[in-house]
Each structure stands twice: as structure tokens, then as C-alpha cells.
mmCIF file with all atom_site columns, C-alpha atoms in Angstrom:
data_model
loop_
_atom_site.group_PDB
_atom_site.id
_atom_site.type_symbol
_atom_site.label_atom_id
_atom_site.label_alt_id
_atom_site.label_comp_id
_atom_site.label_asym_id
_atom_site.label_entity_id
_atom_site.label_seq_id
_atom_site.pdbx_PDB_ins_code
_atom_site.Cartn_x
_atom_site.Cartn_y
_atom_site.Cartn_z
_atom_site.occupancy
_atom_site.B_iso_or_equiv
_atom_site.pdbx_formal_charge
_atom_site.auth_seq_id
_atom_site.auth_comp_id
_atom_site.auth_asym_id
_atom_site.auth_atom_id
_atom_site.pdbx_PDB_model_num
ATOM 1   C CA . ASP A 1 1   ? 104.870 10.540  202.877 1.00 0.00 ? 1   ASP A CA 1
ATOM 2   C CA . ALA A 1 2   ? 107.612 9.028   201.073 1.00 0.00 ? 2   ALA A CA 1
ATOM 3   C CA . GLU A 1 3   ? 110.301 7.171   202.861 1.00 0.00 ? 3   GLU A CA 1
ATOM 4   C CA . ILE A 1 4   ? 112.898 4.066   203.332 1.00 0.00 ? 4   ILE A CA 1
ATOM 5   C CA . THR A 1 5   ? 112.645 1.470   206.270 1.00 0.00 ? 5   THR A CA 1
ATOM 6   C CA . GLN A 1 6   ? 114.839 -1.026  206.585 1.00 0.00 ? 6   GLN A CA 1
ATOM 7   C CA . SER A 1 7   ? 114.418 -4.559  208.935 1.00 0.00 ? 7   SER A CA 1
ATOM 8   C CA . PRO A 1 8   ? 115.141 -5.997  211.268 1.00 0.00 ? 8   PRO A CA 1
ATOM 9   C CA . ARG A 1 9   ? 116.378 -3.120  213.401 1.00 0.00 ? 9   ARG A CA 1
ATOM 10  C CA . HIS A 1 10  ? 119.054 -4.809  215.129 1.00 0.00 ? 10  HIS A CA 1
ATOM 11  C CA . LYS A 1 11  ? 119.825 -8.831  214.451 1.00 0.00 ? 11  LYS A CA 1
ATOM 12  C CA . ILE A 1 12  ? 122.219 -11.200 216.110 1.00 0.00 ? 12  ILE A CA 1
ATOM 13  C CA . THR A 1 13  ? 123.292 -14.306 214.752 1.00 0.00 ? 13  THR A CA 1
ATOM 14  C CA . GLU A 1 14  ? 125.305 -17.354 214.746 1.00 0.00 ? 14  GLU A CA 1
ATOM 15  C CA . THR A 1 15  ? 128.882 -17.813 212.703 1.00 0.00 ? 15  THR A CA 1
ATOM 16  C CA . GLY A 1 16  ? 127.806 -19.612 209.330 1.00 0.00 ? 16  GLY A CA 1
ATOM 17  C CA . ARG A 1 17  ? 123.991 -18.980 209.426 1.00 0.00 ? 17  ARG A CA 1
ATOM 18  C CA . GLN A 1 18  ? 122.573 -17.488 206.323 1.00 0.00 ? 18  GLN A CA 1
ATOM 19  C CA . VAL A 1 19  ? 120.519 -13.866 207.021 1.00 0.00 ? 19  VAL A CA 1
ATOM 20  C CA . THR A 1 20  ? 119.084 -11.899 204.630 1.00 0.00 ? 20  THR A CA 1
ATOM 21  C CA . LEU A 1 21  ? 118.264 -7.839  205.322 1.00 0.00 ? 21  LEU A CA 1
ATOM 22  C CA . ALA A 1 22  ? 115.170 -6.252  204.248 1.00 0.00 ? 22  ALA A CA 1
ATOM 23  C CA . CYS A 1 23  ? 115.024 -2.400  202.177 1.00 0.00 ? 23  CYS A CA 1
ATOM 24  C CA . HIS A 1 24  ? 112.118 -0.688  201.068 1.00 0.00 ? 24  HIS A CA 1
ATOM 25  C CA . GLN A 1 25  ? 111.655 2.762   199.491 1.00 0.00 ? 25  GLN A CA 1
ATOM 26  C CA . THR A 1 26  ? 108.037 3.978   198.482 1.00 0.00 ? 26  THR A CA 1
ATOM 27  C CA . TRP A 1 27  ? 110.123 6.930   196.855 1.00 0.00 ? 27  TRP A CA 1
ATOM 28  C CA . ASN A 1 28  ? 110.003 5.018   193.663 1.00 0.00 ? 28  ASN A CA 1
ATOM 29  C CA . HIS A 1 29  ? 113.580 5.368   193.153 1.00 0.00 ? 29  HIS A CA 1
ATOM 30  C CA . ASN A 1 30  ? 115.482 3.435   190.363 1.00 0.00 ? 30  ASN A CA 1
ATOM 31  C CA . ASN A 1 31  ? 118.904 3.764   191.673 1.00 0.00 ? 31  ASN A CA 1
ATOM 32  C CA . MET A 1 32  ? 119.124 1.486   195.462 1.00 0.00 ? 32  MET A CA 1
ATOM 33  C CA . PHE A 1 33  ? 122.236 1.203   197.386 1.00 0.00 ? 33  PHE A CA 1
ATOM 34  C CA . TRP A 1 34  ? 124.041 -1.160  200.522 1.00 0.00 ? 34  TRP A CA 1
ATOM 35  C CA . TYR A 1 35  ? 126.347 -0.072  202.415 1.00 0.00 ? 35  TYR A CA 1
ATOM 36  C CA . ARG A 1 36  ? 128.830 -0.955  205.772 1.00 0.00 ? 36  ARG A CA 1
ATOM 37  C CA . GLN A 1 37  ? 129.450 1.014   208.332 1.00 0.00 ? 37  GLN A CA 1
ATOM 38  C CA . ASP A 1 38  ? 132.254 0.488   210.582 1.00 0.00 ? 38  ASP A CA 1
ATOM 39  C CA . LEU A 1 39  ? 134.364 2.866   213.321 1.00 0.00 ? 39  LEU A CA 1
ATOM 40  C CA . GLY A 1 40  ? 137.675 3.957   211.282 1.00 0.00 ? 40  GLY A CA 1
ATOM 41  C CA . HIS A 1 41  ? 135.908 3.023   207.703 1.00 0.00 ? 41  HIS A CA 1
ATOM 42  C CA . GLY A 1 42  ? 132.953 5.047   206.909 1.00 0.00 ? 42  GLY A CA 1
ATOM 43  C CA . LEU A 1 43  ? 130.715 4.234   204.403 1.00 0.00 ? 43  LEU A CA 1
ATOM 44  C CA . ARG A 1 44  ? 132.021 1.684   202.045 1.00 0.00 ? 44  ARG A CA 1
ATOM 45  C CA . LEU A 1 45  ? 129.767 0.457   199.443 1.00 0.00 ? 45  LEU A CA 1
ATOM 46  C CA . ILE A 1 46  ? 128.434 -3.396  199.284 1.00 0.00 ? 46  ILE A CA 1
ATOM 47  C CA . HIS A 1 47  ? 125.926 -3.583  196.440 1.00 0.00 ? 47  HIS A CA 1
ATOM 48  C CA . TYR A 1 48  ? 124.088 -1.493  194.172 1.00 0.00 ? 48  TYR A CA 1
ATOM 49  C CA . SER A 1 49  ? 121.110 -1.361  191.763 1.00 0.00 ? 49  SER A CA 1
ATOM 50  C CA . TYR A 1 50  ? 120.621 0.892   188.773 1.00 0.00 ? 50  TYR A CA 1
ATOM 51  C CA . GLY A 1 51  ? 116.851 -0.960  188.454 1.00 0.00 ? 51  GLY A CA 1
ATOM 52  C CA . VAL A 1 52  ? 114.625 -3.859  188.282 1.00 0.00 ? 52  VAL A CA 1
ATOM 53  C CA . GLN A 1 53  ? 116.960 -7.040  187.414 1.00 0.00 ? 53  GLN A CA 1
ATOM 54  C CA . ASP A 1 54  ? 119.841 -4.600  187.673 1.00 0.00 ? 54  ASP A CA 1
ATOM 55  C CA . THR A 1 55  ? 122.626 -5.377  190.428 1.00 0.00 ? 55  THR A CA 1
ATOM 56  C CA . ASN A 1 56  ? 126.465 -4.342  190.769 1.00 0.00 ? 56  ASN A CA 1
ATOM 57  C CA . LYS A 1 57  ? 129.440 -5.181  193.093 1.00 0.00 ? 57  LYS A CA 1
ATOM 58  C CA . GLY A 1 58  ? 130.517 -2.367  194.881 1.00 0.00 ? 58  GLY A CA 1
ATOM 59  C CA . GLU A 1 59  ? 133.823 -2.412  197.167 1.00 0.00 ? 59  GLU A CA 1
ATOM 60  C CA . VAL A 1 60  ? 133.507 -4.596  199.605 1.00 0.00 ? 60  VAL A CA 1
ATOM 61  C CA . SER A 1 61  ? 131.227 -7.559  198.072 1.00 0.00 ? 61  SER A CA 1
ATOM 62  C CA . ASP A 1 62  ? 132.721 -10.481 198.754 1.00 0.00 ? 62  ASP A CA 1
ATOM 63  C CA . GLY A 1 63  ? 130.151 -12.751 200.985 1.00 0.00 ? 63  GLY A CA 1
ATOM 64  C CA . TYR A 1 64  ? 127.095 -10.506 200.125 1.00 0.00 ? 64  TYR A CA 1
ATOM 65  C CA . SER A 1 65  ? 124.863 -10.432 197.653 1.00 0.00 ? 65  SER A CA 1
ATOM 66  C CA . VAL A 1 66  ? 121.785 -8.883  196.278 1.00 0.00 ? 66  VAL A CA 1
ATOM 67  C CA . SER A 1 67  ? 118.454 -9.224  194.340 1.00 0.00 ? 67  SER A CA 1
ATOM 68  C CA . ARG A 1 68  ? 116.175 -6.877  192.441 1.00 0.00 ? 68  ARG A CA 1
ATOM 69  C CA . SER A 1 69  ? 112.825 -8.320  191.739 1.00 0.00 ? 69  SER A CA 1
ATOM 70  C CA . ASN A 1 70  ? 110.591 -4.987  191.883 1.00 0.00 ? 70  ASN A CA 1
ATOM 71  C CA . THR A 1 71  ? 111.665 -1.149  192.482 1.00 0.00 ? 71  THR A CA 1
ATOM 72  C CA . GLU A 1 72  ? 110.842 -0.932  195.810 1.00 0.00 ? 72  GLU A CA 1
ATOM 73  C CA . ASP A 1 73  ? 113.038 -3.607  197.270 1.00 0.00 ? 73  ASP A CA 1
ATOM 74  C CA . LEU A 1 74  ? 116.102 -4.527  197.607 1.00 0.00 ? 74  LEU A CA 1
ATOM 75  C CA . PRO A 1 75  ? 117.341 -7.308  200.104 1.00 0.00 ? 75  PRO A CA 1
ATOM 76  C CA . LEU A 1 76  ? 120.723 -7.967  201.187 1.00 0.00 ? 76  LEU A CA 1
ATOM 77  C CA . THR A 1 77  ? 121.812 -11.362 201.786 1.00 0.00 ? 77  THR A CA 1
ATOM 78  C CA . LEU A 1 78  ? 124.596 -12.536 204.057 1.00 0.00 ? 78  LEU A CA 1
ATOM 79  C CA . GLU A 1 79  ? 125.332 -16.166 202.057 1.00 0.00 ? 79  GLU A CA 1
ATOM 80  C CA . SER A 1 80  ? 127.382 -17.313 205.474 1.00 0.00 ? 80  SER A CA 1
ATOM 81  C CA . ALA A 1 81  ? 127.794 -14.978 208.110 1.00 0.00 ? 81  ALA A CA 1
ATOM 82  C CA . ALA A 1 82  ? 131.215 -14.253 209.773 1.00 0.00 ? 82  ALA A CA 1
ATOM 83  C CA . SER A 1 83  ? 132.102 -12.829 212.174 1.00 0.00 ? 83  SER A CA 1
ATOM 84  C CA . SER A 1 84  ? 133.802 -9.742  210.330 1.00 0.00 ? 84  SER A CA 1
ATOM 85  C CA . GLN A 1 85  ? 130.452 -8.754  208.916 1.00 0.00 ? 85  GLN A CA 1
ATOM 86  C CA . THR A 1 86  ? 129.075 -7.464  212.086 1.00 0.00 ? 86  THR A CA 1
ATOM 87  C CA . SER A 1 87  ? 128.359 -4.335  211.545 1.00 0.00 ? 87  SER A CA 1
ATOM 88  C CA . VAL A 1 88  ? 125.631 -1.664  210.877 1.00 0.00 ? 88  VAL A CA 1
ATOM 89  C CA . TYR A 1 89  ? 124.361 -1.707  207.621 1.00 0.00 ? 89  TYR A CA 1
ATOM 90  C CA . PHE A 1 90  ? 122.538 1.003   205.702 1.00 0.00 ? 90  PHE A CA 1
ATOM 91  C CA . CYS A 1 91  ? 119.974 0.805   202.664 1.00 0.00 ? 91  CYS A CA 1
ATOM 92  C CA . ALA A 1 92  ? 119.661 4.193   200.461 1.00 0.00 ? 92  ALA A CA 1
ATOM 93  C CA . SER A 1 93  ? 117.923 5.397   197.449 1.00 0.00 ? 93  SER A CA 1
ATOM 94  C CA . SER A 1 94  ? 118.152 7.888   194.940 1.00 0.00 ? 94  SER A CA 1
ATOM 95  C CA . GLY A 1 95  ? 116.276 9.504   191.637 1.00 0.00 ? 95  GLY A CA 1
ATOM 96  C CA . GLY A 1 96  ? 116.762 12.189  190.434 1.00 0.00 ? 96  GLY A CA 1
ATOM 97  C CA . THR A 1 97  ? 119.235 14.360  192.127 1.00 0.00 ? 97  THR A CA 1
ATOM 98  C CA . TYR A 1 98  ? 122.515 11.950  192.077 1.00 0.00 ? 98  TYR A CA 1
ATOM 99  C CA . TYR A 1 99  ? 124.481 13.301  194.284 1.00 0.00 ? 99  TYR A CA 1
ATOM 100 C CA . GLU A 1 100 ? 121.772 13.397  197.083 1.00 0.00 ? 100 GLU A CA 1
ATOM 101 C CA . GLN A 1 101 ? 120.940 9.263   198.296 1.00 0.00 ? 101 GLN A CA 1
ATOM 102 C CA . TYR A 1 102 ? 118.066 8.395   201.259 1.00 0.00 ? 102 TYR A CA 1
ATOM 103 C CA . PHE A 1 103 ? 119.274 6.911   203.777 1.00 0.00 ? 103 PHE A CA 1
ATOM 104 C CA . GLY A 1 104 ? 117.144 4.178   206.151 1.00 0.00 ? 104 GLY A CA 1
ATOM 105 C CA . PRO A 1 105 ? 117.471 4.045   209.360 1.00 0.00 ? 105 PRO A CA 1
ATOM 106 C CA . GLY A 1 106 ? 120.207 1.003   209.751 1.00 0.00 ? 106 GLY A CA 1
ATOM 107 C CA . THR A 1 107 ? 120.151 -2.867  210.832 1.00 0.00 ? 107 THR A CA 1
ATOM 108 C CA . ARG A 1 108 ? 122.974 -3.280  213.481 1.00 0.00 ? 108 ARG A CA 1
ATOM 109 C CA . LEU A 1 109 ? 123.719 -7.081  212.794 1.00 0.00 ? 109 LEU A CA 1
ATOM 110 C CA . THR A 1 110 ? 126.347 -8.922  215.507 1.00 0.00 ? 110 THR A CA 1
ATOM 111 C CA . VAL A 1 111 ? 127.134 -12.244 213.998 1.00 0.00 ? 111 VAL A CA 1
ATOM 112 C CA . THR A 1 112 ? 128.797 -14.123 217.294 1.00 0.00 ? 112 THR A CA 1
ATOM 113 C CA . GLN B 2 1   ? 142.290 7.439   192.769 1.00 0.00 ? 1   GLN B CA 1
ATOM 114 C CA . GLN B 2 2   ? 138.773 7.269   193.707 1.00 0.00 ? 2   GLN B CA 1
ATOM 115 C CA . GLN B 2 3   ? 139.212 8.179   197.386 1.00 0.00 ? 3   GLN B CA 1
ATOM 116 C CA . VAL B 2 4   ? 138.109 11.057  199.226 1.00 0.00 ? 4   VAL B CA 1
ATOM 117 C CA . LYS B 2 5   ? 140.417 11.913  202.166 1.00 0.00 ? 5   LYS B CA 1
ATOM 118 C CA . GLN B 2 6   ? 138.663 13.762  205.038 1.00 0.00 ? 6   GLN B CA 1
ATOM 119 C CA . SER B 2 7   ? 140.164 15.249  208.428 1.00 0.00 ? 7   SER B CA 1
ATOM 120 C CA . PRO B 2 8   ? 140.160 15.214  211.458 1.00 0.00 ? 8   PRO B CA 1
ATOM 121 C CA . GLN B 2 9   ? 138.660 12.300  212.214 1.00 0.00 ? 9   GLN B CA 1
ATOM 122 C CA . SER B 2 10  ? 137.478 13.576  215.763 1.00 0.00 ? 10  SER B CA 1
ATOM 123 C CA . LEU B 2 11  ? 136.803 16.820  216.516 1.00 0.00 ? 11  LEU B CA 1
ATOM 124 C CA . ILE B 2 12  ? 135.843 18.810  220.020 1.00 0.00 ? 12  ILE B CA 1
ATOM 125 C CA . VAL B 2 13  ? 134.816 22.579  219.820 1.00 0.00 ? 13  VAL B CA 1
ATOM 126 C CA . GLN B 2 14  ? 133.138 25.022  222.760 1.00 0.00 ? 14  GLN B CA 1
ATOM 127 C CA . LYS B 2 15  ? 129.684 26.050  221.779 1.00 0.00 ? 15  LYS B CA 1
ATOM 128 C CA . GLY B 2 16  ? 129.487 29.765  220.074 1.00 0.00 ? 16  GLY B CA 1
ATOM 129 C CA . GLY B 2 17  ? 133.150 28.589  217.853 1.00 0.00 ? 17  GLY B CA 1
ATOM 130 C CA . ILE B 2 18  ? 133.861 27.346  214.491 1.00 0.00 ? 18  ILE B CA 1
ATOM 131 C CA . SER B 2 19  ? 133.733 23.660  213.769 1.00 0.00 ? 19  SER B CA 1
ATOM 132 C CA . ILE B 2 20  ? 136.529 23.105  210.141 1.00 0.00 ? 20  ILE B CA 1
ATOM 133 C CA . ILE B 2 21  ? 136.670 19.799  208.622 1.00 0.00 ? 21  ILE B CA 1
ATOM 134 C CA . ASN B 2 22  ? 138.570 19.312  205.671 1.00 0.00 ? 22  ASN B CA 1
ATOM 135 C CA . CYS B 2 23  ? 138.609 16.940  202.579 1.00 0.00 ? 23  CYS B CA 1
ATOM 136 C CA . ALA B 2 24  ? 140.564 16.479  199.666 1.00 0.00 ? 24  ALA B CA 1
ATOM 137 C CA . TYR B 2 25  ? 140.385 14.072  196.154 1.00 0.00 ? 25  TYR B CA 1
ATOM 138 C CA . GLU B 2 26  ? 142.422 12.851  193.404 1.00 0.00 ? 26  GLU B CA 1
ATOM 139 C CA . ASN B 2 27  ? 139.751 11.942  190.429 1.00 0.00 ? 27  ASN B CA 1
ATOM 140 C CA . THR B 2 28  ? 139.234 14.927  188.526 1.00 0.00 ? 28  THR B CA 1
ATOM 141 C CA . ALA B 2 29  ? 135.670 13.273  187.208 1.00 0.00 ? 29  ALA B CA 1
ATOM 142 C CA . PHE B 2 30  ? 133.767 13.846  190.169 1.00 0.00 ? 30  PHE B CA 1
ATOM 143 C CA . ASP B 2 31  ? 131.378 16.584  189.894 1.00 0.00 ? 31  ASP B CA 1
ATOM 144 C CA . TYR B 2 32  ? 129.527 17.209  193.014 1.00 0.00 ? 32  TYR B CA 1
ATOM 145 C CA . PHE B 2 33  ? 130.861 17.078  196.808 1.00 0.00 ? 33  PHE B CA 1
ATOM 146 C CA . PRO B 2 34  ? 128.092 16.914  199.173 1.00 0.00 ? 34  PRO B CA 1
ATOM 147 C CA . TRP B 2 35  ? 127.986 16.645  202.742 1.00 0.00 ? 35  TRP B CA 1
ATOM 148 C CA . TYR B 2 36  ? 126.387 14.515  205.021 1.00 0.00 ? 36  TYR B CA 1
ATOM 149 C CA . GLN B 2 37  ? 125.524 14.559  208.359 1.00 0.00 ? 37  GLN B CA 1
ATOM 150 C CA . GLN B 2 38  ? 124.375 11.700  210.798 1.00 0.00 ? 38  GLN B CA 1
ATOM 151 C CA . PHE B 2 39  ? 123.001 11.375  214.221 1.00 0.00 ? 39  PHE B CA 1
ATOM 152 C CA . PRO B 2 40  ? 123.681 8.769   216.535 1.00 0.00 ? 40  PRO B CA 1
ATOM 153 C CA . GLY B 2 41  ? 121.623 5.876   215.553 1.00 0.00 ? 41  GLY B CA 1
ATOM 154 C CA . LYS B 2 42  ? 120.206 7.322   212.319 1.00 0.00 ? 42  LYS B CA 1
ATOM 155 C CA . GLY B 2 43  ? 121.172 7.303   208.394 1.00 0.00 ? 43  GLY B CA 1
ATOM 156 C CA . PRO B 2 44  ? 123.230 10.004  206.833 1.00 0.00 ? 44  PRO B CA 1
ATOM 157 C CA . ALA B 2 45  ? 121.116 13.163  205.351 1.00 0.00 ? 45  ALA B CA 1
ATOM 158 C CA . LEU B 2 46  ? 122.657 15.226  202.474 1.00 0.00 ? 46  LEU B CA 1
ATOM 159 C CA . LEU B 2 47  ? 123.523 18.462  204.366 1.00 0.00 ? 47  LEU B CA 1
ATOM 160 C CA . ILE B 2 48  ? 125.219 21.056  201.638 1.00 0.00 ? 48  ILE B CA 1
ATOM 161 C CA . ALA B 2 49  ? 126.537 20.286  198.587 1.00 0.00 ? 49  ALA B CA 1
ATOM 162 C CA . ILE B 2 50  ? 129.362 22.423  195.878 1.00 0.00 ? 50  ILE B CA 1
ATOM 163 C CA . ARG B 2 51  ? 129.473 21.818  192.322 1.00 0.00 ? 51  ARG B CA 1
ATOM 164 C CA . PRO B 2 52  ? 133.409 22.316  191.676 1.00 0.00 ? 52  PRO B CA 1
ATOM 165 C CA . ASP B 2 53  ? 133.346 25.414  189.682 1.00 0.00 ? 53  ASP B CA 1
ATOM 166 C CA . VAL B 2 54  ? 131.705 27.464  192.705 1.00 0.00 ? 54  VAL B CA 1
ATOM 167 C CA . SER B 2 55  ? 134.121 28.468  195.535 1.00 0.00 ? 55  SER B CA 1
ATOM 168 C CA . GLU B 2 56  ? 131.927 28.957  198.447 1.00 0.00 ? 56  GLU B CA 1
ATOM 169 C CA . LYS B 2 57  ? 127.987 27.971  199.551 1.00 0.00 ? 57  LYS B CA 1
ATOM 170 C CA . LYS B 2 58  ? 126.240 29.097  202.316 1.00 0.00 ? 58  LYS B CA 1
ATOM 171 C CA . GLU B 2 59  ? 123.419 27.521  204.117 1.00 0.00 ? 59  GLU B CA 1
ATOM 172 C CA . GLY B 2 60  ? 122.430 29.413  207.044 1.00 0.00 ? 60  GLY B CA 1
ATOM 173 C CA . ARG B 2 61  ? 125.663 28.362  209.895 1.00 0.00 ? 61  ARG B CA 1
ATOM 174 C CA . PHE B 2 62  ? 127.313 26.199  207.175 1.00 0.00 ? 62  PHE B CA 1
ATOM 175 C CA . THR B 2 63  ? 129.793 26.755  204.647 1.00 0.00 ? 63  THR B CA 1
ATOM 176 C CA . ILE B 2 64  ? 131.688 24.729  201.753 1.00 0.00 ? 64  ILE B CA 1
ATOM 177 C CA . SER B 2 65  ? 134.527 25.786  200.458 1.00 0.00 ? 65  SER B CA 1
ATOM 178 C CA . PHE B 2 66  ? 135.950 24.573  197.305 1.00 0.00 ? 66  PHE B CA 1
ATOM 179 C CA . ASN B 2 67  ? 139.169 25.151  196.044 1.00 0.00 ? 67  ASN B CA 1
ATOM 180 C CA . LYS B 2 68  ? 139.430 23.568  192.671 1.00 0.00 ? 68  LYS B CA 1
ATOM 181 C CA . SER B 2 69  ? 143.516 23.730  191.783 1.00 0.00 ? 69  SER B CA 1
ATOM 182 C CA . ALA B 2 70  ? 144.269 22.690  195.082 1.00 0.00 ? 70  ALA B CA 1
ATOM 183 C CA . LYS B 2 71  ? 141.892 19.276  195.273 1.00 0.00 ? 71  LYS B CA 1
ATOM 184 C CA . GLN B 2 72  ? 140.432 20.322  198.149 1.00 0.00 ? 72  GLN B CA 1
ATOM 185 C CA . PHE B 2 73  ? 137.101 21.448  200.009 1.00 0.00 ? 73  PHE B CA 1
ATOM 186 C CA . SER B 2 74  ? 136.274 22.141  203.456 1.00 0.00 ? 74  SER B CA 1
ATOM 187 C CA . LEU B 2 75  ? 133.142 22.633  205.921 1.00 0.00 ? 75  LEU B CA 1
ATOM 188 C CA . HIS B 2 76  ? 132.862 25.360  208.206 1.00 0.00 ? 76  HIS B CA 1
ATOM 189 C CA . ILE B 2 77  ? 130.108 25.525  210.884 1.00 0.00 ? 77  ILE B CA 1
ATOM 190 C CA . MET B 2 78  ? 129.736 28.821  212.553 1.00 0.00 ? 78  MET B CA 1
ATOM 191 C CA . ASP B 2 79  ? 128.096 29.422  215.659 1.00 0.00 ? 79  ASP B CA 1
ATOM 192 C CA . SER B 2 80  ? 128.809 25.734  216.591 1.00 0.00 ? 80  SER B CA 1
ATOM 193 C CA . GLN B 2 81  ? 125.663 24.277  219.195 1.00 0.00 ? 81  GLN B CA 1
ATOM 194 C CA . PRO B 2 82  ? 125.693 21.701  221.036 1.00 0.00 ? 82  PRO B CA 1
ATOM 195 C CA . GLY B 2 83  ? 122.828 20.191  218.337 1.00 0.00 ? 83  GLY B CA 1
ATOM 196 C CA . ASP B 2 84  ? 125.406 20.316  215.727 1.00 0.00 ? 84  ASP B CA 1
ATOM 197 C CA . SER B 2 85  ? 127.188 17.111  217.813 1.00 0.00 ? 85  SER B CA 1
ATOM 198 C CA . ALA B 2 86  ? 127.293 14.167  214.716 1.00 0.00 ? 86  ALA B CA 1
ATOM 199 C CA . THR B 2 87  ? 129.293 12.650  212.614 1.00 0.00 ? 87  THR B CA 1
ATOM 200 C CA . TYR B 2 88  ? 130.210 14.440  209.312 1.00 0.00 ? 88  TYR B CA 1
ATOM 201 C CA . PHE B 2 89  ? 130.712 12.632  205.788 1.00 0.00 ? 89  PHE B CA 1
ATOM 202 C CA . CYS B 2 90  ? 132.237 14.164  203.305 1.00 0.00 ? 90  CYS B CA 1
ATOM 203 C CA . ALA B 2 91  ? 131.538 12.894  199.433 1.00 0.00 ? 91  ALA B CA 1
ATOM 204 C CA . ALA B 2 92  ? 132.066 13.024  196.295 1.00 0.00 ? 92  ALA B CA 1
ATOM 205 C CA . SER B 2 93  ? 130.111 11.867  192.978 1.00 0.00 ? 93  SER B CA 1
ATOM 206 C CA . ILE B 2 94  ? 130.089 11.388  189.338 1.00 0.00 ? 94  ILE B CA 1
ATOM 207 C CA . ARG B 2 95  ? 127.223 11.850  187.532 1.00 0.00 ? 95  ARG B CA 1
ATOM 208 C CA . ARG B 2 96  ? 127.246 9.239   184.995 1.00 0.00 ? 96  ARG B CA 1
ATOM 209 C CA . SER B 2 97  ? 127.790 6.472   187.751 1.00 0.00 ? 97  SER B CA 1
ATOM 210 C CA . ASP B 2 98  ? 124.801 7.822   189.967 1.00 0.00 ? 98  ASP B CA 1
ATOM 211 C CA . LYS B 2 99  ? 127.349 6.772   192.984 1.00 0.00 ? 99  LYS B CA 1
ATOM 212 C CA . ILE B 2 100 ? 128.933 8.436   195.853 1.00 0.00 ? 100 ILE B CA 1
ATOM 213 C CA . ILE B 2 101 ? 132.111 8.031   197.326 1.00 0.00 ? 101 ILE B CA 1
ATOM 214 C CA . PHE B 2 102 ? 132.472 8.909   200.958 1.00 0.00 ? 102 PHE B CA 1
ATOM 215 C CA . GLY B 2 103 ? 134.970 9.933   203.255 1.00 0.00 ? 103 GLY B CA 1
ATOM 216 C CA . LYS B 2 104 ? 135.739 7.918   206.353 1.00 0.00 ? 104 LYS B CA 1
ATOM 217 C CA . GLY B 2 105 ? 133.788 10.827  208.712 1.00 0.00 ? 105 GLY B CA 1
ATOM 218 C CA . THR B 2 106 ? 134.504 13.124  211.418 1.00 0.00 ? 106 THR B CA 1
ATOM 219 C CA . ARG B 2 107 ? 133.010 12.842  214.740 1.00 0.00 ? 107 ARG B CA 1
ATOM 220 C CA . LEU B 2 108 ? 132.161 16.561  215.955 1.00 0.00 ? 108 LEU B CA 1
ATOM 221 C CA . HIS B 2 109 ? 131.119 17.061  219.387 1.00 0.00 ? 109 HIS B CA 1
ATOM 222 C CA . ILE B 2 110 ? 130.369 20.473  220.407 1.00 0.00 ? 110 ILE B CA 1
ATOM 223 C CA . LEU B 2 111 ? 130.954 21.487  224.400 1.00 0.00 ? 111 LEU B CA 1
ATOM 224 C CA . PRO B 2 112 ? 127.839 23.089  225.805 1.00 0.00 ? 112 PRO B CA 1
#
């Protein structure tokens, strides 16, 4: 069955370190998205991609970057982790039905 | 203008009762309105969606009511069950962008 996976599921890191969160989907979807979820803020879009070599900034992109070298993967990098980036991060993908996104299980990141 | 406003932030309903979550939007370019359901420790998943030219859509115990003139829509969960306890997000999407704008979410708890 097609799926979307994220790794690691839990991560604790120190302020200032570079961190990369992995996202892998097997639906062959062109669109991929990264969100962060915080209490009181819902789901906020960090970065998104419409295909290989395409990346775009979302509403909360400062301090984050992505790259898309193939259809299946969209890794999210925190250049220099800050305590404000402690959050749960979700990756999602979408294909033919533009209003339906398939979400991964999430990565809980703690920056100490 | 890109916001989707959702209320209440949290909701407690007795088993068998009706749960009602309300949302409002401003951008008339939105062309589809999905609702997502998220269980603890999981990613959100599409529950039900409606086009703005339809006033009501029903799937089992879940109904979306849509008021285009008021730019408001709501989710009704009839005969609410403890298994419905989850966070619900209303959302809006624009076909040409393939992006989804999420409300801040409603944490629903159904009392057994």
C-alpha cells in the first residue's frame, strides 16, 4: 500500500544545531508540504513543493529550508535550531484531488 | 484574507449529542472546503469536503452545512460517540494553488 513516512518520530536537539527531518512518500505525488502544529495555532505551512527541483516558502519559513531532488522525498532542514522551533512537524503530499492531502505520522521535535 | 476562522477552540459533548463546529472565511477565491480529523499521535486525515455551490453534504453521522452568502460553514456530528473524540480542522483550498488553509482546530471530547 502507498504511504507517507516520517523519521525520526521523536528528536531532541540542542539550540544551534542543524537538524534534518525526513519525509518519504510512495504515492508518486507531485505536491509535498511541511507543516508545524502548535497548540493555539493549528497547522501552519512551512515550505511546499510542486515537483522535483521546485520549492516554495510558506507562512512560517524563516529558519527552515527544503530541497526536492526526487519525487518521493522532501527533507526539512532547521539550519540552526531554536527553542521556538520546538513543535510537532507533519509532512503531507497530494496528487489528483487538490483539497485532499495525505499526512505522515509526524515528528515531535524538542529543542533544548 | 487568506484566513479561515474556526470556533470553538474546544468542545465537550455528551454521548449521543450533536457536536457543532463553526468556520468562517473571507477569500471568495476558495473553491473547496474540506474538514480534517486528527486523532492523538496521528496525522490529520480528510473527513468530508464540500463545494461552495452545495448547501449541505452528509456522510453518515457527519454533515457539512454551507452558507455562501455569509461565508460560513459548519460541521455537525450527529449521535456523537466517544470514538469521535479528536481534533477537527476546517479548511479551504484554491485549485490553482493546490494549497490548503487550515483553521486553528477544535478539540472535541465526547463524554461516555
